[in-house]
Amino acid sequence: MAKKIKTNPNAGEIRDGIHYHQHDVVIVGAGGAGMRAAIESAPQASTAVITKLYPTRSHTGAAQGGMAAALANVEEDNNEWHTYDTVKGGDYLVDQDAAEILTREAIDAVLDLENMGLPFNRTPEGKIDQRRFGGHTRDHGKAPVRRACYAADRTGHMILQTLYQNCVKHGVNFFNEFYALDLVMTEVDGVQRVSGVVAYDLSTGDIHVFQGKSVIFATGGFGKIFKTTSNAHTLTGDGVGIIWRKGLPLEDMEFYQFHPTGLAGLGILLTEGARGEGAILRNASGERFMERYAPTIKDLAPRDIVARSMVQEVLDGRGAGPNKDYVFLDCTHLGEDVLENKLPDITEFARTYLGVDPVTEPVPVYPTAHYAMGGIPTNNDAEVLADNDTVVPGLYAAGECACVSVHGANRLGTNSLLDINVFGKRAGNNAVTYAKTAEFIDLPANPAQGVIGMLDELRASDGTENVAAIRKDLQDTMDMNAQVFRTEETLTKATEVIAGLRERYKNVAVHDRGKRFNTDLLEAVELGFLLDLAEVLVACALNRKESRGGHMRDDYPDRDDATYLKHTMAYLAGDPHSSVATDHIRLDWKPVRLGTYEPKARKY
C-alpha cells in the first residue's frame, strides 16, 4: 500500500493520483435532508458530507413559507387531519402509511429544530406561531387551518443555518464543492452492495473515492430541465441521474409541481405564505377567480389546482399585461406592516426584479417549475429500492431526490421542509445503525475509471455543439410541451426533440481544458443528467393516460383510478446511449399503499 500523503485535511490517501477516504457514513448533499441525516449519524460514527455547494448555499435556503406540523398552537388541529390533507392533496397517490409517519413525527421535527436554536415567529404567549397554507384544513376539509410553523418568509434559510451550526458542533466532515459523479457498487454473494462514491474536487480537478459502509443520497431536485423554474442553476438532478445510470429504478417521474406564484417571466418564487396571510389572486379585470375553481378554500387550494386555474385564466383570455400572459397576486390590502415584517423577502423580490411595490400595487405572477414529487424509490426507513420490494443494502435517500411517497401526485406546501427533517432524520439513524454492524465492502479495481473516462472524453472533445445552447433548447421544449398542461402530441414532440438533443450532446464541446475550477466541464456533465431525467419524465408522462395532481393531460382530463391508481416505475434497459427512449426505458407499475382514506373526487 502506498504511503499516506496528507496535502490538506481533505486530501485522503493518494494512490495512483486518486484520493481515497474511508467513513462509516457517506452523505451526498448538504441541504436540509443531508445535514439532518448528518446530525443523527455524526455523534455515533465517522460521517462525511459531500456537497457541490457550500452547505449554507444549498437550495433548502430558498424555501420561504413554513414547515407543517399539527402543533395546534393557534387553533385546533391534529395529525390525522394533516394526514388526510396530505393524501387528498396528493390526489390519492400518496402511500398512506408513509404519510402517517410524516404527520405523526412532524411535531417532534419542529421541536427538534426549536431546541437546536431555530428562531421561529412567536405568538404573544411565546409559542411557535402558525399560519395558513394551501391545502391544509381542519376537520377533513371543512375550512383552512393554521398549521405552517414559520420564520417570516425565510424558513428554509433559517433551517439551513440551524442545521449547519449543529453539524459543525457534531464534527461533521464536510467536503465542499465536491461533485459526486458516481455510486460505487460491488457484488457480494450475488447481491449488489454499496461500497462508495466517486467525486470531483472543483478546486483542484482531482478525483476522490469515498469508501463507506452506508451511503445517503440527499441531492435535491432537477428543476433546471425547465426554463421557467424557481430552482437554482445547480439543481440538475445529479444524484437522481447517478441512481438512474446505475440501473436502479426511478418512481413517479411524471409528477412535477408547478408553484402558482412565480414572478411572471422570471420564475422567482413568491411564497404561498402570502396567500396564507390573505393575499388574493386576480385576473386582468380584478376578479378573484379562485372562487370559481375552489369555492370553499379559494386561493388556498392545493398548488396543482391553483396553477391550472391560473393557466386556464390566461388561455381563456383573462390574463393581464401587454401579452395577457400572467395574473396578479394582490397583497395591497394586507398593509405595510404585514408585508415588511411577515413577508419581507417576497416584498423585496417584487421591488427588485419587477419594479413593483406589493404594498401599493398587485404583483404579476405565473406558475413556475418548483418540485419533483418523483425520484429515487425508498421505503419508510429511507432505504433505496432496486424494484418494488428489494432493498439495496447500505443505500439510503431522503428529501426531494427521494420518493417515499409522501407527496403522491402533488405535494402540499410546507410538507417539503417537513419531509427533509422527518426522513432526513430517519435516513441518518438507519444508515448509522446499519454501519455499526456492517463491514466495509471492498472497492472494485479502478473504482473511478468510469468517471475519469467520462471527464477525459469531455475535456478532450473537439465537438461543435455548445452546452448552453443544448440546455436552452431542452428547457424551451420542456416549457412548451411538458409543463402544466400536456397531451400526446406535445409529449411526443418533446420526446423527439430530446432524442435530437441527445445526439447533439455526443458532439458537445468543452472549451476549458484545465483542471482547476473547470465549471465548463461540470456544466457539460450536468447537462447529461438533465437530458436523462427530462427523457424519463416525458416517457412516464406519455405512459400515464389520465390527469392526476401535477400531471394534467388535456387529452385525458379525468382521473382514472381503475387503471392508474399506482406508481410508475422506470428502469434503464438496453442501450443507454440510444437516442430513442423506447430502446432504453422500461416502464412498470407499483401498487399504492392505501389506508384509511379511499380515493374520491377532490373538492375544495
XYZ file of C-alpha atoms in Angstrom:
604
model
C 0.000 0.000 0.000
C 1.286 3.433 -0.917
C 2.433 5.802 1.792
C -0.223 8.233 3.009
C 0.393 11.779 1.799
C -1.583 14.473 3.555
C -1.617 17.636 1.416
C -4.643 19.121 3.216
C -7.242 17.920 5.728
C -9.495 16.660 2.928
C -6.767 15.077 0.795
C -7.216 11.491 1.929
C -4.748 8.771 0.965
C -3.398 9.262 -2.556
C -2.849 6.194 -4.723
C -2.160 6.438 -8.450
C -3.327 10.040 -8.416
C -6.698 9.195 -6.804
C -7.616 10.364 -3.305
C -9.162 7.658 -1.095
C -11.235 8.328 2.031
C -12.954 5.942 4.420
C -16.000 6.909 6.501
C -18.741 4.843 8.111
C -21.499 7.017 6.618
C -21.108 8.990 3.388
C -23.809 11.583 2.680
C -24.160 13.160 -0.767
C -25.770 16.583 -0.462
C -25.711 19.240 2.268
C -29.204 20.656 2.069
C -31.790 20.143 4.772
C -32.119 16.365 4.347
C -28.383 15.716 4.140
C -27.473 17.823 7.152
C -30.402 16.491 9.205
C -29.098 12.987 8.476
C -25.567 14.041 9.412
C -26.718 15.374 12.794
C -28.019 11.877 13.624
C -25.020 9.937 12.307
C -22.027 12.111 13.251
C -22.230 11.619 17.044
C -22.173 7.852 16.531
C -19.953 7.231 13.512
C -17.425 8.829 11.191
C -19.534 10.871 8.775
C -18.569 12.608 5.534
C -20.843 15.038 3.674
C -20.013 15.620 0.009
C -21.590 18.788 -1.370
C -21.306 20.643 -4.665
C -22.055 23.899 -2.815
C -21.010 25.398 0.467
C -23.712 23.955 2.785
C -25.481 27.202 3.609
C -25.920 27.882 -0.131
C -27.971 24.712 -0.606
C -31.419 25.143 -2.114
C -33.270 24.437 1.133
C -32.387 28.048 1.900
C -34.755 29.212 -0.850
C -37.815 27.706 0.859
C -39.853 30.547 2.266
C -43.245 29.898 3.756
C -43.065 27.349 6.551
C -42.959 23.783 7.847
C -46.199 21.948 8.554
C -46.945 20.373 11.929
C -50.213 19.986 13.830
C -48.969 21.773 16.947
C -52.392 23.362 17.497
C -50.715 26.459 18.927
C -53.123 28.881 17.250
C -56.258 26.816 16.646
C -57.484 23.240 16.994
C -55.568 20.737 14.855
C -54.290 17.149 14.877
C -52.042 14.938 12.794
C -54.992 12.868 11.478
C -56.322 15.966 9.704
C -52.806 16.627 8.420
C -52.616 13.061 7.060
C -55.952 13.484 5.307
C -54.824 16.719 3.675
C -51.555 15.117 2.553
C -53.337 12.139 0.983
C -56.089 14.200 -0.623
C -53.660 16.871 -1.770
C -51.508 14.169 -3.399
C -54.586 13.068 -5.382
C -54.593 9.732 -3.522
C -51.288 8.549 -4.992
C -49.715 9.001 -1.542
C -48.614 5.869 0.334
C -50.745 6.384 3.408
C -48.521 4.625 5.939
C -45.689 6.958 4.911
C -47.992 9.980 5.233
C -48.949 8.892 8.745
C -45.254 8.737 9.706
C -44.679 12.185 8.189
C -47.511 13.863 10.081
C -47.039 11.943 13.347
C -43.322 12.778 13.550
C -43.878 16.347 12.379
C -44.313 17.760 15.879
C -41.019 16.315 17.140
C -39.314 17.511 13.952
C -40.344 21.098 14.659
C -39.427 20.851 18.329
C -36.026 19.369 17.382
C -35.320 22.471 15.300
C -36.552 24.759 18.068
C -34.222 23.037 20.524
C -31.352 23.422 18.057
C -31.937 27.168 18.114
C -34.156 27.964 15.140
C -35.848 31.377 15.657
C -39.480 30.683 14.750
C -42.016 33.514 14.757
C -43.891 33.574 18.067
C -47.417 34.146 19.281
C -47.978 36.782 22.021
C -47.874 33.881 24.504
C -44.413 32.847 23.278
C -45.459 29.697 21.397
C -44.345 28.913 17.845
C -46.690 30.880 15.571
C -48.545 29.159 12.726
C -50.271 30.357 9.563
C -52.488 29.002 6.807
C -51.139 27.297 3.711
C -52.675 25.816 0.593
C -54.486 22.504 1.046
C -54.157 22.393 4.846
C -57.571 22.154 6.507
C -59.332 21.310 9.743
C -61.862 18.534 10.213
C -61.188 16.800 6.892
C -61.544 19.715 4.528
C -64.170 21.908 6.170
C -62.054 25.085 6.419
C -58.432 26.285 6.268
C -56.284 25.741 9.352
C -53.174 27.444 10.689
C -50.575 24.653 10.547
C -47.421 26.152 8.999
C -44.660 26.964 11.515
C -42.565 29.768 10.072
C -39.706 32.206 10.453
C -41.001 35.221 8.481
C -40.668 34.142 4.837
C -37.151 32.799 5.344
C -37.994 29.479 6.984
C -35.767 27.349 4.754
C -32.864 29.742 5.217
C -33.244 29.552 8.990
C -33.448 25.744 8.895
C -30.301 25.536 6.788
C -28.321 27.830 9.080
C -29.515 25.999 12.185
C -28.670 22.557 10.806
C -25.239 23.677 9.628
C -24.355 25.119 13.034
C -25.322 21.837 14.662
C -23.343 19.824 12.101
C -20.274 21.888 12.989
C -20.951 21.210 16.665
C -21.023 17.462 15.985
C -17.807 17.481 13.958
C -19.253 16.506 10.584
C -16.580 16.215 7.883
C -17.682 18.482 5.020
C -16.180 18.196 1.549
C -17.345 21.448 -0.013
C -17.505 21.983 -3.774
C -17.060 18.269 -4.412
C -19.285 16.966 -7.224
C -20.470 13.383 -6.699
C -20.430 11.732 -10.133
C -20.787 8.008 -9.481
C -22.003 5.475 -6.954
C -19.640 2.519 -6.479
C -21.331 -0.846 -6.054
C -19.719 -4.235 -5.525
C -21.362 -7.628 -5.994
C -21.212 -9.748 -2.838
C -22.774 -13.228 -2.871
C -24.834 -12.297 -5.900
C -26.152 -9.079 -4.344
C -25.110 -5.570 -5.391
C -23.813 -3.771 -2.292
C -22.869 -0.139 -1.862
C -19.159 0.397 -1.402
C -18.568 4.082 -2.035
C -18.941 7.301 -4.001
C -16.702 8.928 -6.626
C -16.456 12.726 -6.533
C -14.657 15.520 -8.387
C -12.961 18.305 -6.405
C -13.822 21.552 -8.176
C -10.852 23.454 -6.718
C -8.174 21.049 -7.980
C -9.799 18.823 -10.584
C -8.711 15.776 -8.568
C -10.801 12.622 -8.241
C -11.770 11.383 -4.772
C -13.195 7.993 -3.834
C -15.169 7.826 -0.582
C -15.477 4.304 0.761
C -18.461 3.980 3.096
C -20.421 1.299 4.874
C -23.608 3.198 4.115
C -24.369 5.976 1.650
C -27.202 8.529 1.793
C -28.313 10.482 -1.279
C -29.830 13.872 -0.409
C -29.115 15.730 -3.627
C -32.336 17.681 -4.196
C -34.340 18.166 -7.370
C -33.867 18.721 -11.085
C -35.938 21.790 -11.912
C -33.397 23.031 -14.458
C -34.911 20.712 -17.054
C -37.428 23.585 -17.349
C -36.808 27.170 -18.446
C -39.236 28.865 -16.048
C -38.325 27.497 -12.646
C -37.855 28.526 -9.038
C -34.844 26.190 -8.900
C -31.265 27.455 -8.770
C -28.746 26.820 -11.553
C -27.232 23.944 -9.570
C -30.393 21.827 -9.384
C -29.516 19.482 -12.217
C -30.565 16.158 -10.688
C -27.056 14.724 -10.340
C -27.992 12.284 -7.575
C -31.149 11.040 -9.292
C -29.196 10.744 -12.546
C -26.435 8.707 -10.881
C -29.005 6.273 -9.491
C -30.644 6.005 -12.942
C -27.340 5.241 -14.662
C -26.577 2.520 -12.106
C -29.633 0.634 -13.367
C -31.757 1.354 -10.296
C -35.357 2.492 -10.862
C -36.979 5.908 -10.563
C -40.540 6.350 -9.304
C -43.357 8.713 -10.397
C -41.116 10.913 -12.516
C -44.069 12.340 -14.492
C -45.322 14.236 -11.438
C -43.674 17.648 -11.338
C -45.153 20.512 -9.352
C -45.576 23.985 -10.788
C -45.799 26.526 -7.998
C -48.549 29.035 -8.775
C -46.811 32.242 -7.787
C -43.541 32.695 -9.606
C -42.663 36.225 -10.678
C -44.011 36.470 -14.230
C -41.312 35.918 -16.841
C -38.679 35.035 -14.233
C -39.950 32.119 -12.140
C -38.506 33.523 -8.903
C -40.759 32.276 -6.128
C -43.226 34.288 -4.071
C -44.190 32.139 -1.111
C -47.608 30.617 -0.668
C -47.348 32.180 2.766
C -48.519 35.414 1.133
C -51.857 33.754 0.349
C -51.753 32.239 3.820
C -51.660 35.783 5.177
C -54.595 36.735 2.942
C -53.196 37.712 -0.482
C -55.623 37.178 -3.386
C -55.124 36.030 -6.983
C -56.890 38.245 -9.538
C -57.217 38.235 -13.316
C -56.957 41.249 -15.627
C -60.416 42.508 -14.694
C -59.650 42.276 -10.958
C -61.869 39.213 -10.403
C -60.911 36.845 -7.575
C -61.102 33.920 -9.973
C -60.254 31.124 -7.490
C -63.803 31.479 -6.136
C -64.921 29.740 -9.353
C -62.400 26.887 -9.153
C -62.245 26.170 -5.394
C -65.223 27.893 -3.737
C -64.505 26.638 -0.205
C -60.817 27.470 0.292
C -60.285 29.632 -2.810
C -56.677 30.862 -3.088
C -55.548 28.246 -0.545
C -56.386 25.255 -2.739
C -53.505 22.801 -3.410
C -50.826 24.033 -5.776
C -51.767 21.866 -8.756
C -55.331 23.218 -8.731
C -54.243 26.849 -8.344
C -51.570 26.567 -11.054
C -54.010 25.029 -13.549
C -56.622 27.671 -12.705
C -54.139 30.452 -13.383
C -53.091 28.964 -16.720
C -56.759 28.461 -17.642
C -57.472 32.136 -16.973
C -54.689 33.065 -19.396
C -55.827 30.539 -22.010
C -59.374 31.907 -21.783
C -58.156 35.434 -22.476
C -58.417 36.825 -18.948
C -54.678 37.233 -18.455
C -53.056 40.587 -17.676
C -50.204 42.535 -19.184
C -49.346 43.524 -22.779
C -49.416 39.880 -23.875
C -52.184 38.796 -21.472
C -49.844 36.080 -20.202
C -49.991 36.383 -16.404
C -52.329 37.098 -13.489
C -51.912 39.235 -10.371
C -51.136 38.442 -6.740
C -52.840 41.217 -4.797
C -51.242 41.922 -1.403
C -52.219 45.589 -1.163
C -54.943 45.050 1.435
C -52.538 43.268 3.826
C -50.860 46.510 4.809
C -47.246 47.568 5.018
C -46.704 46.116 8.497
C -47.606 42.542 7.450
C -45.605 42.753 4.223
C -42.483 44.229 5.789
C -42.459 42.011 8.880
C -44.014 38.688 7.870
C -43.180 38.687 4.144
C -40.046 40.815 3.789
C -38.248 38.678 1.213
C -41.037 38.444 -1.340
C -41.729 42.162 -0.924
C -38.103 42.879 -1.767
C -38.100 40.358 -4.666
C -41.056 42.088 -6.318
C -39.444 45.502 -5.920
C -36.032 44.366 -7.125
C -36.898 42.128 -10.053
C -40.129 43.638 -11.393
C -40.064 47.172 -10.016
C -43.431 46.537 -8.377
C -44.215 47.519 -4.789
C -46.629 44.929 -3.270
C -47.704 47.495 -0.666
C -49.413 49.620 -3.316
C -49.808 47.503 -6.477
C -50.543 43.883 -7.456
C -47.629 41.658 -8.482
C -47.563 39.853 -11.885
C -47.276 36.074 -11.301
C -47.397 32.841 -13.300
C -46.701 29.149 -12.452
C -43.065 28.109 -12.213
C -41.497 24.617 -12.162
C -40.832 24.025 -8.497
C -40.673 20.493 -7.081
C -40.240 16.871 -8.178
C -42.701 14.539 -6.482
C -40.903 11.559 -8.032
C -37.341 10.357 -7.700
C -35.353 7.555 -6.078
C -37.786 4.973 -4.639
C -37.382 4.268 -0.927
C -39.292 2.514 1.827
C -40.359 4.218 5.041
C -36.890 3.659 6.525
C -35.329 5.683 3.671
C -33.735 2.530 2.218
C -33.395 2.677 -1.572
C -35.273 0.013 -3.518
C -33.975 -1.954 -6.507
C -37.543 -2.845 -7.508
C -40.939 -2.687 -5.792
C -39.696 -4.521 -2.696
C -35.951 -5.304 -2.762
C -33.716 -3.104 -0.604
C -30.236 -2.123 -1.815
C -28.137 -2.865 1.303
C -26.462 0.232 2.703
C -28.066 2.754 0.319
C -30.468 5.456 1.552
C -32.147 8.553 0.107
C -34.094 11.456 1.584
C -35.519 14.802 0.562
C -36.603 15.915 -2.894
C -34.378 13.388 -4.678
C -36.300 10.555 -2.954
C -39.816 9.202 -3.472
C -41.192 7.656 -0.271
C -44.042 8.504 -1.430
C -45.474 11.122 0.928
C -46.284 13.640 -1.792
C -48.071 11.415 -4.317
C -49.102 13.358 -7.393
C -48.940 16.805 -5.760
C -47.002 17.988 -2.706
C -48.735 20.264 -0.215
C -46.871 23.463 0.582
C -44.750 23.248 3.777
C -44.599 19.446 3.554
C -41.193 19.647 1.840
C -39.383 21.205 4.798
C -41.179 18.645 6.926
C -40.120 15.784 4.627
C -36.423 16.670 4.742
C -36.451 16.771 8.529
C -38.525 13.639 9.180
C -36.973 11.392 6.542
C -33.539 13.020 6.734
C -33.523 12.073 10.416
C -34.729 8.567 9.595
C -32.076 8.156 6.900
C -29.324 9.240 9.294
C -30.481 6.970 12.106
C -30.928 3.926 9.881
C -27.685 4.485 7.975
C -25.642 4.684 11.175
C -27.420 1.652 12.650
C -26.532 -0.288 9.503
C -22.925 0.944 9.592
C -22.416 -0.182 13.191
C -22.719 -3.853 12.258
C -21.646 -3.788 8.601
C -18.145 -4.212 7.243
C -16.560 -2.052 4.576
C -17.148 -3.645 1.190
C -14.005 -3.951 -0.896
C -13.871 -1.418 -3.683
C -13.589 -2.820 -7.191
C -10.345 -2.358 -9.080
C -10.145 1.176 -10.513
C -13.418 2.401 -8.927
C -13.068 5.821 -10.571
C -12.304 4.539 -14.058
C -15.753 5.365 -15.471
C -15.733 8.921 -14.116
C -12.174 9.584 -15.296
C -13.042 8.278 -18.760
C -16.145 10.474 -18.981
C -14.327 13.612 -17.865
C -11.316 12.998 -20.100
C -13.559 12.431 -23.110
C -15.481 15.661 -22.486
C -12.356 17.685 -21.765
C -10.628 16.449 -24.919
C -13.652 16.815 -27.181
C -13.268 18.927 -30.300
C -17.001 18.839 -30.979
C -19.004 21.726 -32.349
C -22.053 21.663 -30.076
C -22.450 24.194 -27.275
C -23.545 23.134 -23.760
C -25.598 26.268 -23.116
C -27.366 26.023 -26.485
C -28.412 22.404 -25.893
C -29.559 23.232 -22.363
C -31.625 26.155 -23.658
C -33.282 24.006 -26.328
C -34.081 21.348 -23.703
C -35.601 23.884 -21.322
C -37.587 25.554 -24.108
C -39.154 22.290 -25.266
C -39.962 21.194 -21.709
C -41.684 24.530 -21.016
C -43.581 24.329 -24.278
C -44.542 20.657 -24.262
C -44.373 19.146 -20.752
C -45.369 21.898 -18.348
C -48.725 22.458 -16.605
C -50.851 21.045 -19.456
C -49.738 18.056 -21.536
C -51.095 15.998 -24.443
C -49.985 13.022 -26.512
C -48.995 15.473 -29.242
C -46.899 17.783 -27.054
C -45.213 14.938 -25.167
C -44.390 13.157 -28.424
C -42.873 16.394 -29.683
C -40.777 16.682 -26.512
C -39.611 13.079 -26.960
C -38.463 13.808 -30.497
C -36.660 16.997 -29.511
C -34.879 15.321 -26.581
C -33.780 12.476 -28.881
C -32.193 15.051 -31.172
C -30.541 16.807 -28.240
C -29.055 13.533 -27.035
C -27.483 13.096 -30.463
C -26.123 16.643 -30.343
C -24.760 16.029 -26.849
C -22.464 13.338 -28.235
C -20.702 16.129 -30.137
C -20.574 18.681 -27.323
C -17.544 20.889 -26.858
C -15.859 21.888 -23.594
C -13.652 24.908 -24.185
C -11.871 24.951 -20.829
C -9.293 22.134 -20.894
C -7.905 22.894 -17.442
C -8.478 21.142 -14.129
C -8.922 23.868 -11.509
C -12.441 25.315 -11.147
C -13.495 23.949 -14.527
C -17.190 24.817 -14.336
C -17.415 24.497 -18.129
C -16.636 20.793 -17.817
C -19.058 20.231 -14.964
C -21.898 22.020 -16.750
C -21.415 19.543 -19.591
C -21.704 16.682 -17.094
C -24.806 18.247 -15.535
C -26.389 18.618 -18.971
C -26.066 14.866 -19.443
C -28.062 14.280 -16.258
C -30.696 16.843 -17.304
C -31.203 15.120 -20.662
C -31.569 11.734 -18.973
C -34.133 12.944 -16.450
C -36.167 15.002 -18.912
C -36.411 11.970 -21.156
C -37.604 9.755 -18.299
C -40.171 12.357 -17.195
C -41.649 12.616 -20.676
C -41.707 8.822 -21.177
C -43.574 8.359 -17.886
C -45.994 11.190 -18.735
C -46.813 9.639 -22.114
C -47.494 6.327 -20.404
C -49.969 7.736 -17.844
C -53.127 8.398 -19.842
C -55.040 10.242 -17.141
C -54.878 13.519 -15.216
C -53.795 13.392 -11.581
C -52.197 16.035 -9.365
C -49.315 17.775 -11.081
C -49.771 15.654 -14.226
C -52.558 17.210 -16.322
C -53.314 15.527 -19.647
C -55.657 17.695 -21.722
C -56.439 14.665 -23.893
C -57.247 12.542 -20.805
C -58.731 15.152 -18.431
C -60.213 12.707 -15.894
C -58.522 10.799 -13.093
C -58.711 7.049 -13.786
C -58.396 5.153 -10.504
C -59.408 1.840 -12.074
C -56.352 1.872 -14.341
C -53.813 4.282 -12.873
C -54.082 4.272 -9.081
C -50.478 3.043 -8.972
C -46.952 4.377 -9.047
C -44.892 4.486 -12.230
C -41.552 2.669 -12.040
C -38.992 3.452 -14.753
C -35.960 1.243 -15.405
C -32.905 1.766 -17.598
C -32.770 -1.119 -20.053
C -30.994 -1.767 -23.333
C -28.518 0.729 -24.775
C -28.358 3.811 -22.531
C -26.699 5.788 -25.345
C -29.551 5.234 -27.782
C -31.379 8.418 -28.729
C -34.699 6.551 -28.861
C -36.308 6.444 -25.410
C -38.204 3.208 -26.061
C -34.862 1.476 -26.674
C -33.615 2.025 -23.147
C -36.526 2.919 -20.864
C -38.710 0.143 -19.469
C -41.844 1.158 -17.568
C -43.641 -0.829 -14.898
C -46.033 -0.203 -12.005
C -46.024 -0.369 -8.227
C -49.162 -0.554 -6.023
C -50.155 2.445 -3.919
C -50.320 1.582 -0.227
C -53.830 2.671 0.701
C -55.215 3.082 4.204
C -57.999 4.954 5.944
C -58.769 7.294 3.055
C -60.351 5.790 -0.039
C -59.928 7.726 -3.300
C -62.722 10.123 -4.134
C -63.168 13.303 -6.126
C -61.181 16.258 -4.800
C -63.462 19.172 -3.985
C -62.223 22.356 -2.380
